[in-house]
Amino acid sequence: MKIIFIIFKKEILDILRDTKSVLVMLVLPLLAFPLLTQLVTKLSISHKNESETRLLKVGLISNNNAKQLATLLQERKDININLNIDLNKLNKYIDDKKSDIIIVVSKDFDTQTINNFTGNIDLYYKTSSESSITKNRIIQIIDEFKETLLNNRLKEKGLNKEFITPIKINHIDIASVKEKLGEYLGRVVPYVFIIFCFMGASYPSVDIGVGEKERCTIETLLTSPVNRMQIVMGKFFVITFTGLVSACLSIVGAYYAFSNATDLNKDVLKGLVKIIEIKSILLTLSLLIPLCVLFASILLAISIWAKSTKEANSLITPFNFIVFIPIVIAALPGVEFNSITALVPVLNVSLATKEIIAGTMKITLLIKVFASLFLYAAASLYFCTKWFEKDDIILRGI
Amino acid sequence: MIEIRNVSKGFKTTKKQRNEMEVPKKIIDAVSEVNLVCKPGRIFSLLGPNGAGKTTLLRMVATMIHPDNGSISVNGFDTVKESQKVRRSIGFLTGGTSLYLRFTVEENIKFFSDLYKIEKDEYNKRKKQLFDILGINDFANKKFGKLSSGMKRKAFIAKTLIHDPEVLIFDEATAGLDVITSRNIVSVIKDYKNRGKTVIFSTHIMGEADLLSDDLAIIYKGKIVFNNTFESFKENMETRSLESEFIKYVSDEL
């Protein structure tokens, strides 16, 4: 055991002295989420603010109808209205960005509305990230106009507003904030920690596996008085450890990003605090251990077999997709955590995390997840050690 | 003492290799039925051209790979059954191997001494001796990756000798080195011989064998074509120079 620890200590120190490894294993997982959320939030807020306040160029073809609407539009300081629009060149106005949106009031609008029929208004715009905000700003004004027309009609007929709303649906969602957030976070969190767990494990696995062959240190190690099992275990523990550290740091980063998200409302923040219970964190982390073991043994086996770093990377890259697919499947609607999905590696961790966060985890399924993961991990570790004992594998490419 | 008895080792070839080498066999014999004895207090030279099987044979002695047939014992320990005991008693220096680039020379030596379970006092004593003899003190705290090839080889020699091995195995250890570093290695080999240790070294340069050898074996295409004392090699020469005599043994026209 002492020899394994000596090898472990050496490998950790070696990896920590490699700037690239430190960036991939420690810095990236810790900062990725806070930086990404800050960037996305800042950009989307500034974009939203700009779209909501900027001066809109609105074209209006009123056909001498809906004068009240024209007045409402003209009164707005955030709208620059153009009344001289050629009906045949509507698309060109929008394409040339002379107008953001064009309102065309039907020729019979007044006649229709006076006679209590429906008047038509056409809105011309081009779909883009901004168009929905622009459209909503105009629809708000039209709705104001619509409300006035409707109130006039009801007043004329001596009716109150309830006349046109025979049914009112009241939505009472019995899911707690914790459950609602759990459903959402349960989809996001596995993305974060499983991906970073794999990434944190894959980089050192290449460095301390095939990297030893490339740097010609494997022969030096193999002729030292240690058996191959001790070497493989020392390396395996390092990869498992770095995978775990990366995953934990990504969770810390995600927690920091969420708890500092100023645009979250108080209910959401309260729910978040409830979710981040010690029990949930410990359970989630405990799921990570067998997953890291599984990743580490597979990655080390690949790395040992490879002739070069290039070959190892080209073999490991497809595994990113293999890991990614179950996480995506877990986020799909209708995919349930049951006794079958509890046996599928990665998918089971993703689904179990969702249940843990939502506080709806069934203990029998959790046991199944642990049992299956440990079984896969043990099998892959056994395979990895056998692999390491084969001369033609260990000396492949030397 | 190293005893190699009827040792053979074959390697699987890929289709590409078979096409390149124009060898139809799926397994090629790297070493075939080799018998050798390297005695303590004597320097044994294993001479052969590139690809003759020298490295494969020495890797088997160093327990890196196992023989397919036959057996090898080092200091009385079987290389397959008692590989860890064998590794504890050997020092293996090859031209193509390295130490950890991101570690200083001292950290590298300490790591390997920990693997050999050398006591702290003993380690400090041996480290001082080796660093003084090899002139390592000036760069002991520099990262191995930042050293010149000569410095690297000196550091590697220190690593090889830190546990004062009974058997020294040098595989093309002087290949590509300058005269001074080569001389360092040669002096280490001689010193070990004088201390009654077993030394085996492989080379493809006859001059090196001439300088050091007590016993000589010539290996060609995995088979031993000469095995005797260096004196008898010289006495029975049919050609004018050692080089020509060596070529005679490793030529297909024989």
XYZ file of C-alpha atoms in Angstrom:
652
model
C 0.000 0.000 0.000
C 2.933 2.295 0.817
C 4.343 1.820 -2.681
C 0.956 2.649 -4.233
C 0.884 5.835 -2.155
C 4.442 6.753 -3.262
C 3.406 6.328 -6.900
C 0.160 8.228 -6.278
C 2.042 11.111 -4.634
C 4.555 11.242 -7.461
C 1.855 11.242 -10.172
C -0.181 13.957 -8.434
C 2.871 16.182 -8.065
C 3.839 15.529 -11.674
C 0.369 16.475 -12.925
C 0.153 19.573 -10.741
C 3.377 20.806 -12.334
C 1.835 20.623 -15.772
C 0.097 23.911 -16.524
C -2.243 22.393 -19.087
C -3.375 19.688 -16.655
C -4.000 22.243 -13.906
C -6.048 24.371 -16.288
C -8.176 21.452 -17.460
C -8.514 19.755 -14.071
C -8.845 22.659 -11.650
C -9.254 26.089 -13.219
C -11.710 25.244 -15.978
C -14.208 23.274 -13.817
C -14.135 25.953 -11.129
C -14.543 28.950 -13.401
C -16.491 27.578 -16.357
C -19.925 27.844 -14.805
C -19.552 31.232 -13.054
C -17.962 32.763 -16.152
C -20.482 31.252 -18.519
C -23.505 32.283 -16.453
C -22.095 35.775 -15.871
C -21.398 36.185 -19.561
C -24.755 34.818 -20.712
C -26.698 36.791 -18.072
C -24.885 40.046 -18.774
C -25.236 39.676 -22.527
C -28.894 38.660 -22.452
C -29.839 41.400 -19.956
C -28.037 44.095 -21.913
C -29.577 42.786 -25.143
C -33.027 42.682 -23.561
C -32.668 46.178 -22.107
C -31.491 47.529 -25.398
C -34.336 45.885 -27.301
C -36.885 47.141 -24.795
C -35.773 50.745 -24.745
C -34.382 51.455 -28.156
C -36.290 53.703 -30.559
C -38.521 51.488 -32.678
C -39.005 52.276 -36.345
C -42.658 51.452 -36.969
C -44.397 51.757 -40.315
C -48.153 52.293 -40.295
C -50.565 51.907 -43.179
C -53.812 52.898 -41.531
C -55.997 53.161 -44.628
C -57.726 56.013 -42.732
C -58.926 53.609 -40.072
C -58.071 53.031 -36.375
C -57.169 56.660 -35.737
C -56.965 55.971 -32.010
C -54.228 53.411 -32.626
C -52.261 55.903 -34.713
C -52.587 58.429 -31.884
C -51.421 55.890 -29.309
C -48.366 55.115 -31.434
C -47.564 58.759 -32.124
C -47.757 59.622 -28.420
C -44.990 57.155 -27.601
C -41.545 58.679 -27.334
C -39.854 55.312 -27.928
C -41.485 54.918 -31.329
C -40.592 56.658 -34.534
C -43.597 56.275 -36.768
C -43.509 56.381 -40.541
C -46.845 56.894 -42.227
C -45.527 56.971 -45.778
C -45.095 53.300 -46.478
C -45.660 51.802 -49.881
C -47.817 48.716 -49.477
C -46.034 46.974 -52.348
C -42.587 47.382 -50.807
C -43.218 46.153 -47.279
C -40.519 43.486 -47.375
C -37.935 45.929 -48.698
C -38.580 48.373 -45.831
C -37.927 45.611 -43.310
C -34.985 44.087 -45.221
C -33.321 47.514 -45.518
C -33.972 48.064 -41.780
C -35.960 51.228 -42.511
C -38.713 49.695 -40.379
C -38.557 47.169 -37.557
C -42.214 46.331 -37.902
C -45.056 47.486 -40.155
C -48.684 47.661 -39.070
C -51.312 47.389 -41.790
C -54.875 48.190 -40.732
C -57.535 46.677 -42.968
C -59.607 49.040 -45.103
C -62.843 47.915 -43.413
C -61.438 48.017 -39.869
C -63.637 50.854 -38.578
C -66.774 49.495 -40.269
C -66.164 46.077 -38.815
C -65.444 47.238 -35.277
C -68.334 49.742 -35.189
C -70.686 46.919 -36.198
C -69.267 44.702 -33.438
C -67.350 42.478 -35.837
C -63.638 41.799 -35.850
C -61.251 44.281 -37.449
C -58.035 42.980 -38.897
C -54.551 44.318 -38.280
C -51.567 42.699 -40.025
C -48.094 42.885 -38.507
C -45.100 42.502 -40.815
C -41.727 41.675 -39.263
C -38.781 39.390 -39.683
C -38.118 36.655 -37.105
C -34.903 37.257 -35.211
C -33.721 37.251 -31.602
C -34.945 40.850 -31.297
C -38.192 40.562 -33.234
C -40.160 38.976 -30.386
C -39.352 41.895 -28.067
C -40.218 44.400 -30.831
C -43.413 42.531 -31.635
C -44.417 42.406 -27.957
C -43.886 46.137 -27.567
C -46.275 46.801 -30.492
C -48.785 44.158 -29.409
C -48.914 45.831 -25.991
C -50.035 49.063 -27.658
C -52.522 47.259 -29.888
C -53.845 45.420 -26.813
C -54.388 48.777 -25.129
C -56.392 49.861 -28.157
C -58.249 46.516 -28.184
C -59.118 46.912 -24.490
C -60.625 50.348 -25.156
C -62.730 48.978 -28.030
C -63.862 46.027 -25.906
C -64.790 48.196 -22.924
C -66.811 50.470 -25.204
C -68.692 47.498 -26.625
C -69.445 46.041 -23.171
C -70.568 49.439 -21.901
C -72.880 49.852 -24.885
C -74.490 46.470 -24.199
C -74.572 47.026 -20.449
C -72.420 43.994 -19.746
C -69.570 43.517 -17.321
C -66.240 41.864 -18.134
C -67.220 38.535 -16.576
C -69.682 38.090 -19.433
C -66.837 37.365 -21.813
C -64.924 35.188 -19.334
C -67.282 32.319 -18.455
C -64.415 30.170 -17.155
C -61.366 31.202 -15.198
C -58.734 28.535 -14.676
C -56.736 28.820 -11.471
C -53.426 26.887 -11.608
C -52.432 25.378 -8.275
C -49.121 23.563 -8.616
C -48.584 21.404 -5.540
C -44.903 20.837 -6.423
C -42.721 22.608 -3.912
C -40.156 25.136 -5.020
C -37.571 22.470 -4.161
C -39.224 19.950 -6.474
C -39.633 22.461 -9.289
C -36.060 23.588 -9.001
C -34.939 19.994 -8.580
C -36.532 19.106 -11.900
C -34.685 21.963 -13.576
C -31.376 21.642 -11.757
C -31.494 17.857 -12.057
C -31.190 18.335 -15.796
C -28.384 20.859 -15.581
C -26.219 19.571 -12.717
C -25.361 16.145 -14.234
C -24.197 17.938 -17.388
C -21.851 19.957 -15.263
C -20.294 17.364 -13.006
C -20.318 14.285 -15.252
C -18.719 16.153 -18.137
C -16.103 17.737 -15.876
C -15.551 14.442 -14.062
C -14.762 12.807 -17.399
C -12.676 15.725 -18.574
C -10.758 15.923 -15.288
C -10.000 12.219 -15.527
C -9.179 12.008 -19.230
C -6.398 14.577 -19.371
C -4.215 13.042 -16.632
C -5.009 9.533 -17.879
C -3.270 10.376 -21.142
C -0.404 12.088 -19.368
C 0.362 9.322 -16.879
C -0.497 6.425 -19.182
C 0.782 6.758 -22.709
C 2.682 9.889 -21.644
C 5.064 7.587 -19.731
C 5.703 5.650 -22.945
C 6.293 8.809 -24.946
C 8.622 10.319 -22.379
C 10.451 6.944 -22.104
C 9.904 6.681 -18.335
C 7.813 3.513 -18.428
C 10.892 1.275 -18.719
C 12.470 3.044 -15.758
C 9.368 2.414 -13.685
C 8.945 -1.174 -14.854
C 12.495 -2.085 -13.797
C 11.948 -0.678 -10.289
C 11.073 -3.069 -7.455
C 7.329 -2.551 -7.744
C 4.834 -4.896 -9.305
C 2.613 -3.840 -12.136
C -0.493 -4.023 -9.990
C 1.020 -1.366 -7.694
C 1.871 0.843 -10.675
C -1.584 0.527 -12.198
C -3.291 1.137 -8.843
C -1.176 4.227 -8.148
C -2.075 5.656 -11.550
C -5.687 4.587 -11.295
C -6.153 6.348 -7.933
C -4.688 9.542 -9.390
C -7.117 9.519 -12.324
C -10.061 8.766 -10.036
C -8.970 11.522 -7.677
C -8.543 14.143 -10.406
C -11.923 13.212 -11.899
C -13.538 13.630 -8.485
C -11.762 16.925 -7.796
C -12.795 18.333 -11.182
C -16.402 17.259 -10.638
C -16.471 18.751 -7.114
C -14.938 22.001 -8.320
C -17.508 22.220 -11.097
C -20.257 21.833 -8.464
C -18.620 24.530 -6.323
C -18.432 26.762 -9.419
C -22.069 26.062 -10.298
C -23.171 26.760 -6.698
C -21.281 30.044 -6.700
C -22.813 30.986 -10.051
C -26.352 30.228 -8.885
C -26.034 31.841 -5.463
C -24.635 34.999 -7.040
C -27.200 35.187 -9.799
C -28.837 38.513 -8.862
C -31.625 38.063 -11.398
C -33.014 35.014 -9.535
C -36.094 35.768 -7.463
C -36.191 35.200 -3.705
C -38.352 32.040 -3.925
C -35.876 30.471 -6.273
C -32.966 31.390 -4.027
C -34.802 29.954 -0.986
C -35.429 26.752 -2.960
C -31.795 26.643 -3.901
C -30.713 26.869 -0.297
C -33.099 23.999 0.519
C -31.725 21.913 -2.334
C -28.158 22.379 -1.295
C -28.511 20.244 1.784
C -25.514 18.364 3.105
C -27.391 15.087 2.578
C -28.051 15.850 -1.119
C -24.469 16.914 -1.678
C -23.067 13.814 0.024
C -25.397 11.505 -1.876
C -24.521 13.140 -5.199
C -20.813 12.954 -4.410
C -21.107 9.330 -3.388
C -22.588 8.597 -6.823
C -19.578 10.263 -8.351
C -17.090 7.891 -6.727
C -18.052 4.694 -8.592
C -18.564 6.735 -11.753
C -15.042 8.137 -11.464
C -13.695 4.635 -10.824
C -15.425 3.458 -13.987
C -14.116 6.373 -16.044
C -10.598 6.052 -14.596
C -10.216 2.352 -15.349
C -11.551 2.690 -18.905
C -9.417 5.755 -19.622
C -6.286 4.200 -18.134
C -6.768 1.003 -20.159
C -7.086 3.049 -23.354
C -4.121 5.201 -22.458
C -1.907 2.212 -21.641
C -2.822 0.496 -24.885
C -2.183 3.549 -27.067
C 1.139 4.025 -28.809
C 1.126 7.804 -28.577
C -0.718 10.725 -26.986
C -2.242 11.429 -30.370
C -3.619 7.889 -30.619
C -4.894 8.012 -27.017
C -6.694 11.300 -27.654
C -8.242 10.019 -30.850
C -9.487 6.949 -28.949
C -10.791 8.929 -25.979
C -12.611 11.605 -28.024
C -15.444 9.256 -29.102
C -15.940 8.409 -25.418
C -16.956 12.034 -24.840
C -19.992 11.365 -27.021
C -20.668 8.022 -25.332
C -20.714 9.852 -21.989
C -22.699 12.775 -23.359
C -25.532 10.736 -24.916
C -26.923 9.238 -21.647
C -26.864 12.713 -20.043
C -28.913 14.103 -22.930
C -31.298 11.118 -22.756
C -31.748 11.711 -18.999
C -32.824 15.294 -19.695
C -35.479 14.218 -22.210
C -39.102 14.321 -21.048
C -40.576 10.905 -20.271
C -37.300 9.208 -19.341
C -37.973 7.764 -15.924
C -35.704 6.548 -13.185
C -36.706 2.896 -12.826
C -35.117 -0.488 -12.180
C -33.875 -0.690 -15.799
C -32.483 2.831 -16.217
C -30.839 2.434 -12.780
C -28.536 -0.138 -14.383
C -27.358 1.981 -17.325
C -24.048 3.715 -16.478
C -24.029 7.524 -16.656
C -27.779 7.570 -17.415
C -28.405 6.174 -13.905
C -26.233 8.850 -12.276
C -27.948 11.620 -14.268
C -31.424 10.389 -13.344
C -30.482 9.645 -9.733
C -29.050 13.153 -9.328
C -32.371 14.592 -10.501
C -34.214 12.499 -7.915
C -31.754 13.388 -5.141
C -32.069 17.111 -5.854
C -35.856 16.898 -6.014
C -35.871 14.863 -2.765
C -37.823 12.001 -4.358
C -35.094 9.344 -4.422
C -36.180 5.748 -3.699
C -33.605 3.888 -1.643
C -34.015 0.575 -3.542
C -33.178 2.277 -6.833
C -30.250 4.095 -5.266
C -28.851 0.754 -4.072
C -29.239 -0.589 -7.617
C -27.327 2.394 -9.006
C -24.457 1.883 -6.553
C -24.376 -1.885 -7.043
C -24.340 -1.660 -10.837
C -21.756 1.124 -10.917
C -19.422 -0.712 -8.524
C -19.845 -3.890 -10.560
C -18.963 -2.128 -13.829
C -16.115 -0.273 -12.123
C -14.691 -3.483 -10.618
C -14.931 -5.273 -13.968
C -13.219 -2.440 -15.839
C -10.525 -2.147 -13.160
C -9.892 -5.894 -13.319
C -9.637 -5.633 -17.090
C -7.289 -2.656 -16.765
C -4.903 -4.514 -14.404
C -4.857 -7.584 -16.662
C -4.217 -5.287 -19.621
C -1.274 -3.732 -17.774
C 0.318 -7.128 -17.154
C 0.507 -7.957 -20.868
C 3.961 -7.288 -22.331
C 2.683 -6.573 -25.835
C 0.262 -3.957 -24.437
C 2.569 -2.207 -22.019
C 5.459 -2.085 -24.473
C 3.285 -1.341 -27.509
C 4.950 1.438 -29.452
C 8.203 1.345 -27.462
C 25.497 -13.641 -11.441
C 23.151 -13.907 -14.429
C 22.257 -17.314 -15.855
C 20.320 -17.457 -19.101
C 19.190 -20.952 -20.043
C 17.608 -21.878 -23.412
C 15.734 -18.589 -23.569
C 13.509 -17.789 -26.537
C 11.158 -14.897 -27.129
C 8.882 -14.202 -30.079
C 6.766 -11.168 -30.958
C 3.512 -11.029 -32.820
C 3.745 -9.063 -36.036
C 1.073 -6.978 -37.652
C 0.153 -7.432 -41.303
C 1.856 -4.120 -42.053
C 5.081 -5.273 -40.369
C 4.986 -8.586 -42.239
C 4.669 -6.739 -45.534
C 7.437 -4.297 -44.647
C 9.866 -6.967 -43.467
C 8.791 -9.490 -46.114
C 8.464 -12.079 -43.348
C 5.422 -14.338 -43.718
C 5.465 -15.553 -40.086
C 2.913 -14.134 -37.635
C 5.405 -14.513 -34.793
C 9.040 -13.592 -35.315
C 11.777 -14.892 -33.056
C 13.527 -11.961 -31.408
C 15.669 -14.251 -29.275
C 16.158 -17.968 -29.912
C 17.549 -20.599 -27.531
C 20.075 -18.340 -25.851
C 22.430 -19.699 -23.176
C 24.712 -17.272 -21.338
C 26.367 -16.909 -17.949
C 27.585 -13.541 -16.617
C 29.849 -13.961 -13.612
C 30.412 -11.549 -10.711
C 33.561 -9.415 -10.911
C 33.582 -9.666 -14.702
C 32.244 -7.452 -17.456
C 30.128 -9.220 -20.022
C 29.659 -7.555 -23.415
C 26.700 -8.413 -25.570
C 27.622 -7.350 -29.056
C 25.331 -7.314 -32.041
C 24.060 -5.155 -34.862
C 20.803 -3.199 -34.542
C 17.776 -5.489 -34.317
C 19.873 -8.535 -33.342
C 17.901 -9.124 -30.104
C 20.173 -7.428 -27.529
C 17.473 -5.171 -26.046
C 14.892 -7.984 -25.946
C 17.362 -10.225 -24.100
C 18.311 -7.508 -21.600
C 14.658 -6.540 -21.085
C 13.994 -10.165 -20.153
C 16.908 -10.088 -17.707
C 15.463 -6.879 -16.240
C 12.002 -8.594 -15.909
C 10.304 -6.115 -18.216
C 9.191 -8.958 -20.445
C 8.974 -12.687 -19.828
C 10.659 -15.366 -21.931
C 8.414 -17.690 -23.930
C 10.748 -20.601 -23.216
C 13.700 -21.213 -20.934
C 14.590 -19.396 -17.742
C 16.742 -16.558 -16.467
C 18.074 -16.215 -12.960
C 19.636 -13.056 -11.556
C 21.505 -13.346 -8.273
C 19.757 -16.677 -7.807
C 16.252 -15.243 -8.329
C 14.039 -16.356 -11.202
C 13.001 -13.403 -13.391
C 9.437 -14.662 -13.753
C 8.675 -16.155 -10.343
C 10.707 -13.709 -8.246
C 10.661 -10.667 -10.484
C 10.444 -8.130 -7.655
C 13.539 -9.589 -5.952
C 15.336 -9.472 -9.299
C 14.388 -5.821 -9.832
C 15.608 -4.986 -6.347
C 19.061 -6.368 -7.183
C 19.545 -4.831 -10.635
C 20.399 -1.429 -11.995
C 19.128 -0.998 -15.548
C 20.481 1.793 -17.715
C 19.453 2.157 -21.322
C 20.088 4.784 -23.922
C 16.422 5.359 -24.690
C 14.957 5.736 -21.219
C 14.380 8.858 -19.187
C 13.438 10.212 -15.773
C 10.465 12.451 -14.958
C 10.846 15.725 -16.829
C 8.858 17.874 -14.395
C 10.846 16.616 -11.395
C 14.238 17.880 -10.322
C 17.158 15.451 -10.414
C 17.017 15.096 -6.638
C 13.246 14.505 -6.619
C 13.659 11.831 -9.270
C 16.365 10.041 -7.316
C 14.343 10.324 -4.084
C 11.253 8.862 -5.755
C 13.145 5.798 -6.956
C 14.971 5.410 -3.641
C 11.546 5.351 -1.955
C 10.508 2.564 -4.303
C 13.675 0.680 -3.281
C 12.733 1.392 0.363
C 16.176 2.842 1.138
C 16.487 4.230 4.655
C 16.873 8.026 4.940
C 20.468 7.977 6.254
C 21.576 5.419 3.706
C 19.880 7.439 0.967
C 21.633 10.662 1.996
C 25.010 8.895 2.127
C 24.629 7.261 -1.280
C 23.191 10.414 -2.826
C 26.174 12.453 -1.640
C 28.648 9.869 -2.950
C 27.008 9.593 -6.359
C 26.391 13.332 -6.773
C 30.067 14.014 -5.946
C 31.459 11.305 -8.253
C 29.186 12.213 -11.155
C 29.320 15.986 -10.605
C 25.584 16.343 -10.200
C 25.507 18.853 -7.316
C 25.391 21.888 -9.638
C 22.176 20.797 -11.310
C 20.619 18.585 -8.610
C 17.759 21.027 -8.110
C 17.090 21.667 -11.772
C 14.135 20.070 -13.540
C 15.216 16.956 -15.449
C 13.508 18.261 -18.601
C 15.716 21.372 -18.601
C 19.011 19.473 -18.555
C 21.420 18.762 -21.404
C 21.649 15.155 -22.620
C 24.954 14.637 -20.773
C 23.480 15.914 -17.490
C 20.432 13.749 -18.020
C 22.568 10.657 -18.460
C 24.553 11.448 -15.303
C 21.282 11.831 -13.382
C 20.084 8.547 -14.816
C 23.288 6.807 -13.741
C 22.737 8.149 -10.218
C 19.190 6.752 -10.270
C 20.493 3.397 -11.533
C 23.093 3.143 -8.784
C 21.226 4.688 -5.838
C 20.392 1.257 -4.359
C 23.914 -0.090 -5.007
C 22.712 -2.980 -7.193
C 24.490 -6.345 -7.355
C 23.916 -6.583 -11.107
C 24.315 -3.771 -13.610
C 22.619 -3.973 -16.984
C 23.614 -1.338 -19.515
C 21.739 -1.385 -22.804
C 23.466 0.802 -25.413
C 24.083 3.169 -22.524
C 26.685 5.293 -24.296
C 24.808 5.658 -27.588
C 24.830 9.263 -28.786
C 26.821 10.589 -25.834
C 29.860 12.853 -25.836
C 33.291 11.479 -24.873
C 33.252 12.848 -21.302
C 29.847 11.385 -20.424
C 30.785 8.082 -22.085
C 33.951 8.073 -19.986
C 31.819 8.578 -16.868
C 29.780 5.518 -17.727
C 32.889 3.489 -18.529
C 34.425 4.419 -15.161
C 31.209 3.393 -13.367
C 31.268 0.028 -15.150
C 34.927 -0.553 -14.203
C 34.294 0.498 -10.602
C 31.433 -1.982 -10.298
C 33.574 -4.760 -11.735
C 36.301 -4.018 -9.216
C 33.738 -4.241 -6.417
C 32.898 -7.809 -7.478
C 29.528 -6.999 -9.039
C 28.087 -8.498 -12.209
C 28.046 -6.201 -15.212
C 26.435 -6.880 -18.560
C 26.342 -4.288 -21.257
C 25.142 -4.320 -24.823
C 26.673 -2.387 -27.657
C 27.021 -2.462 -31.406
C 30.443 -0.769 -31.221
C 33.382 -3.163 -31.126
C 35.693 -0.468 -29.677
C 33.536 -0.234 -26.548
C 33.588 -3.992 -26.087
C 37.360 -3.972 -26.553
C 37.737 -1.334 -23.868
C 35.750 -3.124 -21.179
C 35.009 -6.764 -21.877
C 36.173 -9.773 -19.918
C 33.597 -11.986 -21.611
C 31.928 -11.533 -24.963
C 28.840 -12.853 -26.692
C 27.847 -11.901 -30.218
C 24.147 -12.059 -30.978
C 22.794 -12.058 -34.508
C 19.195 -12.563 -35.596
C 18.308 -13.632 -32.057
C 20.928 -16.372 -31.855
C 24.262 -16.414 -30.045
C 26.969 -16.864 -32.676
C 29.945 -16.393 -30.323
C 30.213 -16.876 -26.551
C 33.568 -16.982 -24.804
C 36.146 -14.783 -23.130
C 37.251 -11.679 -24.977
C 40.805 -13.030 -24.881
C 39.817 -16.144 -26.818
C 37.940 -13.942 -29.333
C 41.151 -12.017 -29.970
C 43.325 -15.124 -30.072
C 41.193 -16.902 -32.652
C 40.774 -13.932 -34.987
C 40.861 -14.858 -38.673
C 40.783 -11.263 -39.880
C 43.066 -8.293 -39.236
C 40.803 -6.087 -37.110
C 38.264 -6.625 -34.359
C 35.655 -4.844 -36.499
C 36.221 -7.200 -39.431
C 36.110 -10.205 -37.144
C 32.783 -8.958 -35.694
C 31.387 -8.419 -39.190
C 32.410 -11.944 -40.071
C 30.129 -13.249 -37.316
C 27.141 -11.099 -38.249
C 27.289 -11.594 -41.970
C 24.783 -13.779 -43.821
C 27.532 -15.193 -46.027
C 28.828 -17.190 -43.099
